[in-house]
mmCIF file of C-alpha atoms and ligand atoms in Angstrom:
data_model
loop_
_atom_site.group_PDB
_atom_site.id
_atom_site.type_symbol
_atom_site.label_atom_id
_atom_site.label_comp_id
_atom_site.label_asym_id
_atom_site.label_seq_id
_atom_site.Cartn_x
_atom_site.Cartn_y
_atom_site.Cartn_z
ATOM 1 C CA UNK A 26 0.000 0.000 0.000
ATOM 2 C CA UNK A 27 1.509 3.297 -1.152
ATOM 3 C CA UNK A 28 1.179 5.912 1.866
ATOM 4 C CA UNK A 29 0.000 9.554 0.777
ATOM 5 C CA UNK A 30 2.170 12.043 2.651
ATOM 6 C CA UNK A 31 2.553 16.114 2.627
ATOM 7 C CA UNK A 32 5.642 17.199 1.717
ATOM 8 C CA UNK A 33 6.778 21.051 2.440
ATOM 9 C CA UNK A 34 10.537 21.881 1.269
ATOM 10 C CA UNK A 35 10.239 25.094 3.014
ATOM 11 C CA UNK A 36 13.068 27.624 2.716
ATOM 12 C CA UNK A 37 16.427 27.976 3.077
ATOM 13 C CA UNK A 38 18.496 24.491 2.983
ATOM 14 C CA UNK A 39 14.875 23.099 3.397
ATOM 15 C CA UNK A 40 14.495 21.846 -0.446
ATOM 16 C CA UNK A 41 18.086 20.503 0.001
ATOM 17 C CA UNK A 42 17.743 18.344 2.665
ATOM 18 C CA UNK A 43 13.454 17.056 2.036
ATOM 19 C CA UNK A 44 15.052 16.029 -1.354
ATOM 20 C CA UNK A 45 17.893 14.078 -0.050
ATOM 21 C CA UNK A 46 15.507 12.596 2.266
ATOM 22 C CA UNK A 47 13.009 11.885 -0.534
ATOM 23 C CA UNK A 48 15.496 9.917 -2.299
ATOM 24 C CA UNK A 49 16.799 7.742 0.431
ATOM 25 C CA UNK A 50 13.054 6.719 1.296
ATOM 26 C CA UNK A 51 12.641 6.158 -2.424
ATOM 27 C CA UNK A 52 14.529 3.411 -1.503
ATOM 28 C CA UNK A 53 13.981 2.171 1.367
ATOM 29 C CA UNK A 54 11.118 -0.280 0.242
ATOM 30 C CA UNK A 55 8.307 2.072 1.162
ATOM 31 C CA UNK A 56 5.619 2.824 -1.195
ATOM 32 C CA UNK A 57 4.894 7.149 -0.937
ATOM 33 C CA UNK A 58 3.209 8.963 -2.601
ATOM 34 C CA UNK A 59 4.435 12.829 -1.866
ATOM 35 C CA UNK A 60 1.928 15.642 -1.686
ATOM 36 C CA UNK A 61 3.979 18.779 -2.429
ATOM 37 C CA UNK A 62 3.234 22.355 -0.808
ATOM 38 C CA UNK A 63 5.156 25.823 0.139
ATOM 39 C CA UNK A 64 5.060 27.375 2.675
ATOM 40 C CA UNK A 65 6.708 30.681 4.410
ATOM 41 C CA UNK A 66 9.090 32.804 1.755
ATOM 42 C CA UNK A 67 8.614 30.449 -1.243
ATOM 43 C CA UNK A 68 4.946 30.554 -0.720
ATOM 44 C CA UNK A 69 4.903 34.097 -0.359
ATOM 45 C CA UNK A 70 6.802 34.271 -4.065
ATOM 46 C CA UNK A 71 4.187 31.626 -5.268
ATOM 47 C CA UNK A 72 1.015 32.606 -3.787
ATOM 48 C CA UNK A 73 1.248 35.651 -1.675
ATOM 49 C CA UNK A 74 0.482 33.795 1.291
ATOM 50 C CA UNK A 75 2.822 32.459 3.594
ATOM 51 C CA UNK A 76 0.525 28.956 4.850
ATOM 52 C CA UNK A 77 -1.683 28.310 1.968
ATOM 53 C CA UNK A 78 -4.960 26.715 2.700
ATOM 54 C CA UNK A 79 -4.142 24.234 0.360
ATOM 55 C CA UNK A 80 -1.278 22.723 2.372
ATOM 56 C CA UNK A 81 -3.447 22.892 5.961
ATOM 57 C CA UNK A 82 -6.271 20.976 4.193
ATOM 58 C CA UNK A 83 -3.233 18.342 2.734
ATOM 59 C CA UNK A 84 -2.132 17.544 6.179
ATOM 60 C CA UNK A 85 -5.957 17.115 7.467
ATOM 61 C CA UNK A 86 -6.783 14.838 4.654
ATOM 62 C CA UNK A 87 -3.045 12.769 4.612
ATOM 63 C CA UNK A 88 -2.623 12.990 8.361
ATOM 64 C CA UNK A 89 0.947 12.719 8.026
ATOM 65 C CA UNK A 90 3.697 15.622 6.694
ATOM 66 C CA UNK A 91 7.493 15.578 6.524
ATOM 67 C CA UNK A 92 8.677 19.307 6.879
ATOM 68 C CA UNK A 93 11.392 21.292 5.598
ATOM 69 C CA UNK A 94 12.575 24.444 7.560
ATOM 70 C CA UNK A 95 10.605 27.783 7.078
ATOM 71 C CA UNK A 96 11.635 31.383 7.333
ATOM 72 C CA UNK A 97 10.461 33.802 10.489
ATOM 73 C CA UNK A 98 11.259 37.279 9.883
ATOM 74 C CA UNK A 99 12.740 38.791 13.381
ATOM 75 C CA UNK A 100 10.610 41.140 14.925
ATOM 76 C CA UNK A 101 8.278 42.260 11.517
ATOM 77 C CA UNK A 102 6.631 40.905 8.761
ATOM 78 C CA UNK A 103 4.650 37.376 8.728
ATOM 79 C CA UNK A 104 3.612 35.609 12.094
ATOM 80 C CA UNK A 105 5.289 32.383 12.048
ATOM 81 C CA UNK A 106 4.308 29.691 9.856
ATOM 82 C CA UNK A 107 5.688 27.271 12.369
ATOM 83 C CA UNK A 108 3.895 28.109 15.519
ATOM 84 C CA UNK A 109 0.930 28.917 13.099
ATOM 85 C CA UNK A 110 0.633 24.964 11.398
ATOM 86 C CA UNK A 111 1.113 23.879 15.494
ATOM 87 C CA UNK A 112 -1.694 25.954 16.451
ATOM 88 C CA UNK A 113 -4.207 25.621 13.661
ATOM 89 C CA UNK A 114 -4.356 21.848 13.657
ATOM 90 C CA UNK A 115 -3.611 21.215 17.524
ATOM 91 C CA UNK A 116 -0.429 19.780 17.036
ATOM 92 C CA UNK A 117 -0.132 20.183 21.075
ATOM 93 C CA UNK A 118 3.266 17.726 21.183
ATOM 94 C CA UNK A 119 6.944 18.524 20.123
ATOM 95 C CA UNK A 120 8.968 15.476 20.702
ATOM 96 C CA UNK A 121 12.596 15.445 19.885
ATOM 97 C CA UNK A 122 15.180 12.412 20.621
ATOM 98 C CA UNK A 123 18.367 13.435 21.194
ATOM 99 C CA UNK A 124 20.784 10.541 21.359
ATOM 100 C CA UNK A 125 24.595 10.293 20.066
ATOM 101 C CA UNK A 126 25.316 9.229 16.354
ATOM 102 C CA UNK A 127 28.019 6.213 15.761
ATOM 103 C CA UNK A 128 31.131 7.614 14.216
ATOM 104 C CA UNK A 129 29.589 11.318 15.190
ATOM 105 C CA UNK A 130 32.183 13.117 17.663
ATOM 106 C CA UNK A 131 30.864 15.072 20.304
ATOM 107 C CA UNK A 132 31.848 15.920 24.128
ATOM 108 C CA UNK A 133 29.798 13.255 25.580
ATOM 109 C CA UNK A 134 29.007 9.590 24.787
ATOM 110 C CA UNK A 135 26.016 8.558 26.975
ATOM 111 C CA UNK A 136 22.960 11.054 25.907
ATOM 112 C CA UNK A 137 20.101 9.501 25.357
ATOM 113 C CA UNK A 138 16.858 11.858 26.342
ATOM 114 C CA UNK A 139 13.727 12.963 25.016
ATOM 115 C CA UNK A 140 12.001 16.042 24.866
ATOM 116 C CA UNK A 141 8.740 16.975 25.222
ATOM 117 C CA UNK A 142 7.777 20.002 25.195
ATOM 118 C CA UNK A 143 4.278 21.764 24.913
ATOM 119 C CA UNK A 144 3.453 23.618 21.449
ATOM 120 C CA UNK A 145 0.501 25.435 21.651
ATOM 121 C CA UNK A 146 0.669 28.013 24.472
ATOM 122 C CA UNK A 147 3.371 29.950 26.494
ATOM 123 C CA UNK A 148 5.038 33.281 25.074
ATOM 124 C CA UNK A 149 4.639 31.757 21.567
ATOM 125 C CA UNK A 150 0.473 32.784 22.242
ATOM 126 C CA UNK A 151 2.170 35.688 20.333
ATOM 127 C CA UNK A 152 -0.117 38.286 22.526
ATOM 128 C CA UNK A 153 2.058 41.137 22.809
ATOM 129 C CA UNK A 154 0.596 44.873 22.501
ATOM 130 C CA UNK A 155 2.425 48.133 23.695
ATOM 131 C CA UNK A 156 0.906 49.381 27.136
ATOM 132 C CA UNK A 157 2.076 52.713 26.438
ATOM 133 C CA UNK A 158 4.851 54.051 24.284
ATOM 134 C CA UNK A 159 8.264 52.473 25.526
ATOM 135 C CA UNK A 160 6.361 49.305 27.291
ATOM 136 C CA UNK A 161 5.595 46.368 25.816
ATOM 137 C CA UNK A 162 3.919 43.711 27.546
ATOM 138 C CA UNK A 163 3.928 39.689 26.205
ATOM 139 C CA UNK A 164 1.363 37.469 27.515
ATOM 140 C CA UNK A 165 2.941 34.058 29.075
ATOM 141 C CA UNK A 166 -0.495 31.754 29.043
ATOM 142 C CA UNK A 167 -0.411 28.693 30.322
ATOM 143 C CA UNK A 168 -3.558 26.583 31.126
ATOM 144 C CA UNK A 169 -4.259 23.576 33.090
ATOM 145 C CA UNK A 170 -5.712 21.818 30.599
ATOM 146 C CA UNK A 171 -2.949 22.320 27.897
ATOM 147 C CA UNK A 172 -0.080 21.502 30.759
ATOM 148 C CA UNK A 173 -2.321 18.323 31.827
ATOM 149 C CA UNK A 174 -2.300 17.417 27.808
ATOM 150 C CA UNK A 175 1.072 17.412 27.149
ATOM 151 C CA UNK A 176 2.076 15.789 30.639
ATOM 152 C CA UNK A 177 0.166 12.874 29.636
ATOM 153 C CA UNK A 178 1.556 12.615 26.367
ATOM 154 C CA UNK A 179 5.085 12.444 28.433
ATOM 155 C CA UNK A 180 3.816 9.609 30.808
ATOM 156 C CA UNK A 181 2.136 7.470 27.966
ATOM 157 C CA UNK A 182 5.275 8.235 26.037
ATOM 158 C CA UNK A 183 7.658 6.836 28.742
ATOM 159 C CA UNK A 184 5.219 3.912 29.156
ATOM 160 C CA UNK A 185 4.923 2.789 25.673
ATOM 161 C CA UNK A 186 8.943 3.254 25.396
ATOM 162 C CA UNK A 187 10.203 1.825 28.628
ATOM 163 C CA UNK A 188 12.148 5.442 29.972
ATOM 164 C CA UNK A 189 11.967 5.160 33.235
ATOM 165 C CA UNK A 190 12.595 9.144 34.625
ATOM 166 C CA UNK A 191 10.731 12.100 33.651
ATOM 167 C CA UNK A 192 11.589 15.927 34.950
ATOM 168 C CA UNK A 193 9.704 18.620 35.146
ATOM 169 C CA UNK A 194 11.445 21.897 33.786
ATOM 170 C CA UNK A 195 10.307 25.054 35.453
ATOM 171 C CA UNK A 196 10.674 28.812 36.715
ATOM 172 C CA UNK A 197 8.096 28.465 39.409
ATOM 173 C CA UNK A 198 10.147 29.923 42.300
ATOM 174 C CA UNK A 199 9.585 33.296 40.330
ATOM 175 C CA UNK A 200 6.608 32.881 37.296
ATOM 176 C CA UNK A 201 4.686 30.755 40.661
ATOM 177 C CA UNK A 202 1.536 31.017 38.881
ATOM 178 C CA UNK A 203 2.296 30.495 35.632
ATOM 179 C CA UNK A 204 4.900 27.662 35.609
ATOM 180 C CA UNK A 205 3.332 26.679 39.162
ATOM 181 C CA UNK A 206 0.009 25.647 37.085
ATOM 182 C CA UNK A 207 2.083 23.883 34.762
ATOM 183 C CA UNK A 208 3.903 22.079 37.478
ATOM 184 C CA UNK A 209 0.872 21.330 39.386
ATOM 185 C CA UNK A 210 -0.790 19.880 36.311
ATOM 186 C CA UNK A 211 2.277 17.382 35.711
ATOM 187 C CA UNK A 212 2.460 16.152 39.289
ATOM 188 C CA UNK A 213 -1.626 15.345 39.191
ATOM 189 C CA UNK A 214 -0.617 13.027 36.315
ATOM 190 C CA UNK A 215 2.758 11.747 37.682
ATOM 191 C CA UNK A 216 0.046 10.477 40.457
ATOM 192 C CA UNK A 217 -1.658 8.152 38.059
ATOM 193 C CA UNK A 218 1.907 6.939 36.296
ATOM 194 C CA UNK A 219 3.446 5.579 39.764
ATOM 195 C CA UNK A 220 5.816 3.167 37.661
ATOM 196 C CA UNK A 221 7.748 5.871 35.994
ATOM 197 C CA UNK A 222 9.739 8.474 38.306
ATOM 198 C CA UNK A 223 9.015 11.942 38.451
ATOM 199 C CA UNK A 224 11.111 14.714 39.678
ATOM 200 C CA UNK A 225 11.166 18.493 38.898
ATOM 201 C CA UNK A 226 13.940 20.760 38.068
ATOM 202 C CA UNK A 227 14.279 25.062 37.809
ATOM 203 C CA UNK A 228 15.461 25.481 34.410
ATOM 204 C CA UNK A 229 18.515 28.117 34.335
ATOM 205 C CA UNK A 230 20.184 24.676 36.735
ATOM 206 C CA UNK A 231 18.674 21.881 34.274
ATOM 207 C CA UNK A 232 20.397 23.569 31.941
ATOM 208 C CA UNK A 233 23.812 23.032 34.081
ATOM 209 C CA UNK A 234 23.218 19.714 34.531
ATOM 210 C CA UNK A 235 22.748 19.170 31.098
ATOM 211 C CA UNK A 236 26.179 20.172 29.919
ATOM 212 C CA UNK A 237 27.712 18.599 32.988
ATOM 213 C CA UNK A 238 26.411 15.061 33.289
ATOM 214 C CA UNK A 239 23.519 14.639 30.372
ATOM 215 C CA UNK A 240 22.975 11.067 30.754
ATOM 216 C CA UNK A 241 21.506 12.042 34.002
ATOM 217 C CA UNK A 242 18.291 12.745 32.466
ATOM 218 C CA UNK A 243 15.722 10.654 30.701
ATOM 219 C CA UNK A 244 12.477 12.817 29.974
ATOM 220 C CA UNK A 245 12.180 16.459 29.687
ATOM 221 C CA UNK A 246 8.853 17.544 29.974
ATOM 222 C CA UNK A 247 8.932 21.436 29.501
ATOM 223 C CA UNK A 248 6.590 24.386 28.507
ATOM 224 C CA UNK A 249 6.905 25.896 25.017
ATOM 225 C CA UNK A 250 9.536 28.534 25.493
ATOM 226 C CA UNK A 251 12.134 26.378 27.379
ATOM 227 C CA UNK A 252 11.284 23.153 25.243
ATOM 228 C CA UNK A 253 12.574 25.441 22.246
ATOM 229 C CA UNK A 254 15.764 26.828 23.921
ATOM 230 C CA UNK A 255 16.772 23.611 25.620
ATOM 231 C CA UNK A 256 15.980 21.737 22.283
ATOM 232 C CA UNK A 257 18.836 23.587 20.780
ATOM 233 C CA UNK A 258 21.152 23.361 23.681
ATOM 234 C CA UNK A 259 20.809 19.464 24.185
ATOM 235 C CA UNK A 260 21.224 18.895 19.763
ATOM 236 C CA UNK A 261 24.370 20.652 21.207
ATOM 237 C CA UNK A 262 25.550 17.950 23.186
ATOM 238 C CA UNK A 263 24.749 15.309 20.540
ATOM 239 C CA UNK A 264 26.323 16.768 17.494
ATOM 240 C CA UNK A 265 24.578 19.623 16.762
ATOM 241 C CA UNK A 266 21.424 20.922 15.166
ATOM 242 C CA UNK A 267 22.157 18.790 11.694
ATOM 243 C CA UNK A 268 21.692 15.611 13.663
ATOM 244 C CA UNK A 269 18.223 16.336 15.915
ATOM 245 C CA UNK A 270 14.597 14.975 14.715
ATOM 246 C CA UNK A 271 11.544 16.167 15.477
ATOM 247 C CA UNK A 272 7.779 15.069 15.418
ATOM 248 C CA UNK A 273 4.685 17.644 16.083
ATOM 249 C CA UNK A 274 1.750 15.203 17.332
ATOM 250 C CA UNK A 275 -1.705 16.541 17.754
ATOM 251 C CA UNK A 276 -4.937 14.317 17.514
ATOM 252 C CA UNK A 277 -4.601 11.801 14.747
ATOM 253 C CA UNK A 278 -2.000 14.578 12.800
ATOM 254 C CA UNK A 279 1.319 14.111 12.961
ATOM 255 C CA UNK A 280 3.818 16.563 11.346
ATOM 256 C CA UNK A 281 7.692 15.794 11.348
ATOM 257 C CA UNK A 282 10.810 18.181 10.572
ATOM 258 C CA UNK A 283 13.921 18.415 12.125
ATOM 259 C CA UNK A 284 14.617 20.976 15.311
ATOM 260 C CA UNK A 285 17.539 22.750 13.013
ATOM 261 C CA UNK A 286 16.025 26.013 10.934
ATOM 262 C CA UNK A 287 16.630 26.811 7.383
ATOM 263 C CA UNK A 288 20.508 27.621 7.597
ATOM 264 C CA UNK A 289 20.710 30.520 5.615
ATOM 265 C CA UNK A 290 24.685 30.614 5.844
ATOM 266 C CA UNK A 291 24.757 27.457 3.845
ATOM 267 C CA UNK A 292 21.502 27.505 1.968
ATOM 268 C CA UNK A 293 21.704 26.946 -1.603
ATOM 269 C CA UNK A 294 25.481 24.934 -1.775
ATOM 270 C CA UNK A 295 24.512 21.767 -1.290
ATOM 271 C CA UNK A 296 26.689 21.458 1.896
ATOM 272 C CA UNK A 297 24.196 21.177 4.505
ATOM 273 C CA UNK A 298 23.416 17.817 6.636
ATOM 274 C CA UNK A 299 20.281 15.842 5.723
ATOM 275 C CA UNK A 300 20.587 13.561 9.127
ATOM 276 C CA UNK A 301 18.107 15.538 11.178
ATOM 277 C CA UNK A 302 15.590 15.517 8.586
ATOM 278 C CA UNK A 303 16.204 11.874 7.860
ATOM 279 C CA UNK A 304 16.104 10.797 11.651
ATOM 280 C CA UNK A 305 12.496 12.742 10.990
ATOM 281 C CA UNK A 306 11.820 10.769 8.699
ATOM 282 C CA UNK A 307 12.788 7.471 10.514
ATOM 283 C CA UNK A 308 10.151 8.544 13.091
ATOM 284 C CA UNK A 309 7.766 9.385 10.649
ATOM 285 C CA UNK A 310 8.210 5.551 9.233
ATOM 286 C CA UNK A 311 7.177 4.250 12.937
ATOM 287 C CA UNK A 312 4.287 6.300 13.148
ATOM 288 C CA UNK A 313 3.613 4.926 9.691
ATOM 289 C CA UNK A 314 3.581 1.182 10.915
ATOM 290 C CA UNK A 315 6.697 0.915 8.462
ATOM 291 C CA UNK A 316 9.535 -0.351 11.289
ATOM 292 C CA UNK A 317 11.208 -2.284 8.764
ATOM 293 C CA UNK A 318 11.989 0.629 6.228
ATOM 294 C CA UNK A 319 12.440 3.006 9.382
ATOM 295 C CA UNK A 320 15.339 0.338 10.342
ATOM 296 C CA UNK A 321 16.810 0.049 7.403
ATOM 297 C CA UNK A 322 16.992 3.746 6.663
ATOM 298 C CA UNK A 323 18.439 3.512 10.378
ATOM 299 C CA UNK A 324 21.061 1.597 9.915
ATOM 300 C CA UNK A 325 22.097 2.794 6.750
ATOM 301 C CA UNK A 326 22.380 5.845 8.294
ATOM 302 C CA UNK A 327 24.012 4.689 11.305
ATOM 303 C CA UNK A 328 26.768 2.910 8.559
ATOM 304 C CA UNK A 329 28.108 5.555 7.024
ATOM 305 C CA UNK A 330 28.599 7.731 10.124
ATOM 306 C CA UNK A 331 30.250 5.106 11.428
ATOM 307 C CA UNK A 332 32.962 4.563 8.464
ATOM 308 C CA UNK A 333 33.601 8.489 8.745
ATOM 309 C CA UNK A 334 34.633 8.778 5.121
ATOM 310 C CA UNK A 335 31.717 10.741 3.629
ATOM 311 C CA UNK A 336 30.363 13.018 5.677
ATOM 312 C CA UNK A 337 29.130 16.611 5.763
ATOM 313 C CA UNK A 338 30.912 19.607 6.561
ATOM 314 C CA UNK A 339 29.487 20.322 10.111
ATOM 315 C CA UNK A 340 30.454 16.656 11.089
ATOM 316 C CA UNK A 341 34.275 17.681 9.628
ATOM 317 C CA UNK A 342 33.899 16.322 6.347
ATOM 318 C CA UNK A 343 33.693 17.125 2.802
ATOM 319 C CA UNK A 344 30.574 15.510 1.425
ATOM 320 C CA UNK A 345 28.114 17.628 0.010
ATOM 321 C CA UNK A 346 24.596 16.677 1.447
ATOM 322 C CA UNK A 347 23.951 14.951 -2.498
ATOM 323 C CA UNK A 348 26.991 12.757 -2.025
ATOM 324 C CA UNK A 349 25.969 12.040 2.182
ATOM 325 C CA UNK A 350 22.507 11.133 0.747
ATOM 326 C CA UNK A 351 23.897 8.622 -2.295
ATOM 327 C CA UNK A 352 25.912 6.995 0.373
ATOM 328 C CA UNK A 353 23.139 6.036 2.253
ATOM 329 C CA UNK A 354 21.421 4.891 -0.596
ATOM 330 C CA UNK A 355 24.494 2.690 -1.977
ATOM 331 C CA UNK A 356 24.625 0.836 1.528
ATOM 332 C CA UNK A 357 20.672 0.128 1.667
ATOM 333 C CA UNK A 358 21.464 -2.159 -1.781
HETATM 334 P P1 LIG B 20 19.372 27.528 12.054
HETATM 335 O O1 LIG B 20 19.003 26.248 12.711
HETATM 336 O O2 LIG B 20 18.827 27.752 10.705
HETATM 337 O O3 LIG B 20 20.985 27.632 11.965
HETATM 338 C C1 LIG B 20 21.827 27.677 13.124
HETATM 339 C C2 LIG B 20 23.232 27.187 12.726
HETATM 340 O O4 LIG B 20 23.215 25.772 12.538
HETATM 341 C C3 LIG B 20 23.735 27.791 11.404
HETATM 342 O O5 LIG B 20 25.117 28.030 11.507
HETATM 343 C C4 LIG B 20 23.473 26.706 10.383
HETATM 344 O O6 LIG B 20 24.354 26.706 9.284
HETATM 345 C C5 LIG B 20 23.632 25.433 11.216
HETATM 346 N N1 LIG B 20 22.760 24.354 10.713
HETATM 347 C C6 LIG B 20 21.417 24.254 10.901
HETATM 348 N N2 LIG B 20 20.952 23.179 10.278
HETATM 349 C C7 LIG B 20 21.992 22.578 9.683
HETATM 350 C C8 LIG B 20 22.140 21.411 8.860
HETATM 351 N N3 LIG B 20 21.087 20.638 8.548
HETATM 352 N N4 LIG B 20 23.364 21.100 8.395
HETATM 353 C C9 LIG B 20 24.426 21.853 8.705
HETATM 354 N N5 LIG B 20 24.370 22.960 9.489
HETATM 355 C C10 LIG B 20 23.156 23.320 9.962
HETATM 356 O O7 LIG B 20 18.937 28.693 13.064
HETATM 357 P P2 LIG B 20 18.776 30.262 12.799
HETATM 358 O O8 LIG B 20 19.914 30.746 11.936
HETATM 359 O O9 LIG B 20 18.546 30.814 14.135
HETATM 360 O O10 LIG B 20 17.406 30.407 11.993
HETATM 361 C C11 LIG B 20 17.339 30.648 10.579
HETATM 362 C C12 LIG B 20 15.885 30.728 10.169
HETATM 363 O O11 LIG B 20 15.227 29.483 10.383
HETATM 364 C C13 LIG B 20 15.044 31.778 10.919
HETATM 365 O O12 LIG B 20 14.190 32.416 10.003
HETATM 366 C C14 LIG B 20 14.244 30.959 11.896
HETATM 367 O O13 LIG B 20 13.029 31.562 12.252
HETATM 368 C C15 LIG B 20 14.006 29.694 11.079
HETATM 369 N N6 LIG B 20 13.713 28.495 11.888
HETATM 370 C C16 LIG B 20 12.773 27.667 11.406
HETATM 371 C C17 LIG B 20 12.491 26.486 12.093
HETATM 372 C C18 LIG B 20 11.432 25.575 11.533
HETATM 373 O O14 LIG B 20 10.944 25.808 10.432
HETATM 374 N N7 LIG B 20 11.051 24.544 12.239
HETATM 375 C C19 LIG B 20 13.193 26.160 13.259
HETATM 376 C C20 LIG B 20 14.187 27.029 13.712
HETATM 377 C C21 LIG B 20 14.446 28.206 13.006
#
C-alpha cells in the first residue's frame, strides 16, 4: 500500500535536505506517494500567502507531513508559519530524541533523552501589545488543561517506550503562577503513572546539569519557550542541530521536521546535513507502521557515520549533502 504524505521543502536548505531525504526513502522499500506544498518565503513568491490553505487541508486529509525548515522574519513581517501549522491543527506535542550518532564526535558519549515540550501556548500565544509608548507587555499563558495534555503525552510516552525518569522543567520559584500551574498539572498526572519516576527541576540549573552530566536525564517535559531553547542546547551535546529529529503530534496529525532552521549561511550549496531531517523521517516511518523501512533507513544511516569517510561539513567532512545522501542509498542495496 503506497502511503499519501505532505511534503513542504520550506526555505532555506529546506528543499536541500526534504530532497535528499526523498530519495533515500525512495529506496527504502516504502511505497509514498508525496503531496507537495510551500510554505513561508517560497509561498509568499508563489502565492502571496505564507501557509496556503491548500497545504493545511493536505495535512488534514493525509494525516501525516514531513517538513522542511521555514523562514520567520525577526521582529516584523509574517507571524510564524511554524507556531501557526502547530496551532491551527492542535499539534499540542513537540517530541525530539536526542541521542549520540556512531562515528559522530561530540563531548559526551552517553545522551540519550527525550524532549517533550508543549506547542501550543506559552510566550509563543504571540499576545504582545504596547501598554504605552516604551512598554511592551507579552502574555505568558499557560492553562491547566494544555499543561495536563502534554504531561500525559510524556507519561504514555515513557510507558509505551520503557524510559523510566521524567523531569519537570520550570521557573516556578519566580513565574509561581504560571509555571506553578504547569507544574501542578504534571504532578496530578505523575500520580496516576506511579511506575515511571518523576522529579522536577528550575530550568537556568537543568540547563547546568545538562552540559555537565547529560545522561543524568531521561524525559524532559517542559513548557513551550524552554522546550525550544533547551531543544537547541541538548542537539548541542549530541552533534549539533544537523543531527536532531523532530515530530509535532496533535490528535490523529502528525507533522515531522527536524529541530535545526533553514541555515541561511549554507543555503543553496549543497553542503548542509540531511541527518536531522532523515532521523524525521525514521520517526515518521514508525508512526507509519513501516519499522522495517524506518530500520533500514536507520542503519544505513548509522553505517556511514560510522565509516567516517563521507560526511558533511558540520560533522568535519567534505561531502556535500547529495553525495551524504547517495551513500546512504548505496549501503541500503
Ligand atoms: P538555524 O538552525 O537555521 O541555523 C543555526 C546554525 O546551525 C547555522 O550556523 C546553520 O548553518 C547550522 N545548521 C542548521 N541546520 C543545519 C544542517 N542541517 N546542516 C548543517 N548545518 C546546519 O537557526 P537560525 O539561523 O537561528 O534560523 C534561521 C531561520 O530558520 C530563521 O528564520 C528561523 O526563524 C528559522 N527556523 C525555522 C524552524 C522551523 O521551520 N522549524 C526552526 C528554527 C528556526
Amino acid at each position: 500500500m503506497s502511503h499519501v504524505i505532505t511534503l513542504i521543502p520550506g526555505d532555506g536548505i529546506g528543499p536541500e535536505v526534504t530532497e535528499a531525504v526523498v530519495h533515500i526513502l525512495a529506496a527504502s522499500g516504502v511505497a509514498i506517494e508525496w503531496d507537495r506544498h510551500d510554505a513561508g518565503a517560497t509561498a509568499v513568491e508563489r502565492t502571496g500567502r505564507t501557509l496556503p490553505a491548500a497545504l493545511i487541508d493536505s495535512i488534514v486529509r493525509n494525516t501525516v507531513a514531513l517538513k522542511g525548515p521555514v523562514t520567520t522574519p525577526i521582529g516584523e513581517g509574517f507571524a510564524s508559519v511554524n507556531v501557526e501549522i502547530r496551532k491551527t491543527l492542535n499539534l499540542y506535542a513537540n517530541l525530539r530524541p536526542v541521542a549520540n550518532l556512531p562515528g559522530v564526535d561530540s563531548r559526551f558519549q552517553d545522551v540519550n533523552l527525550v524532549i517533550v515540550r508543549e506547542n501550543t501556548e506559552d510566550l509563543y500565544a504571540g499576545l504582545e501589545h504596547v501598554v504605552v509608548p516604551g512598554v511592551v507587555e507579552s502574555l505568558k499563558i499557560i492553562t491547566a488543561r494544555a499543561s495536563t495534555r502534554i504531561a500525559e503525552f510524556a507519561f504514555d510516552y515513557a510507558r509505551r517506550f520503557s524510559r523510566r525518569k521524567i523531569a519537570a522543567i520550570h521557573k516556578a520559584n519566580i513565574m509561581k503562577m504560571s509555571d506553578g500551574l504547569f507544574l501542578e498539572s504534571a504532578r496530578s498526572v505523575a500520580s496516576r503513572f506511579l511506575d515511571i519516576a518523576y522529579e522536577e527541576r528550575i530550568v537556568d540549573a537543568a540547563c547546568m546539569h545538562l552540559v555537565m552530566r547529560p545522561e543524568q536525564f531521561d524525559v524532559l517535559l517542559l513548557p513551550n519557550l524552554y522546550g525550544d531553547i533547551v531543544s537547541d542546547l541538548a542537539a548541542g551535546l549530541v552533534g549539533g542541530l544537523g543531527v536532531v529529529p523532530g515530530a509535532n503530534l496533535g490528535e490523529g496529525l502528525a507533522v515531522f521536521e527536524a529541530v535545526h532552521g533553514t541555515a541561511p549561511d549554507i543555503a543553496g550549496r549543497n553542503v548542509a546535513n540531511p541527518t536531522a531531517l532523515l532521523l524525521s523521517a525514521v520517526l515518521m516511518l514508525h508512526h507509519l507502521g513501516e519499522a522495517r523501512a524506518a530500520d533500514r533507513v536507520r542503519d544505513a544511516l548509522h553505517g556511514v557515520l560510522s565509516a567516517r569517510a563521507i560526511r558533511t561539513r558540520d560533522l568535519g567532512g567534505t561531502a556535500s549533502t547529495t553525495e551524504f545522501a547517495d551513500a546512504i542509498v548505496r549501503a541500503m542495496a
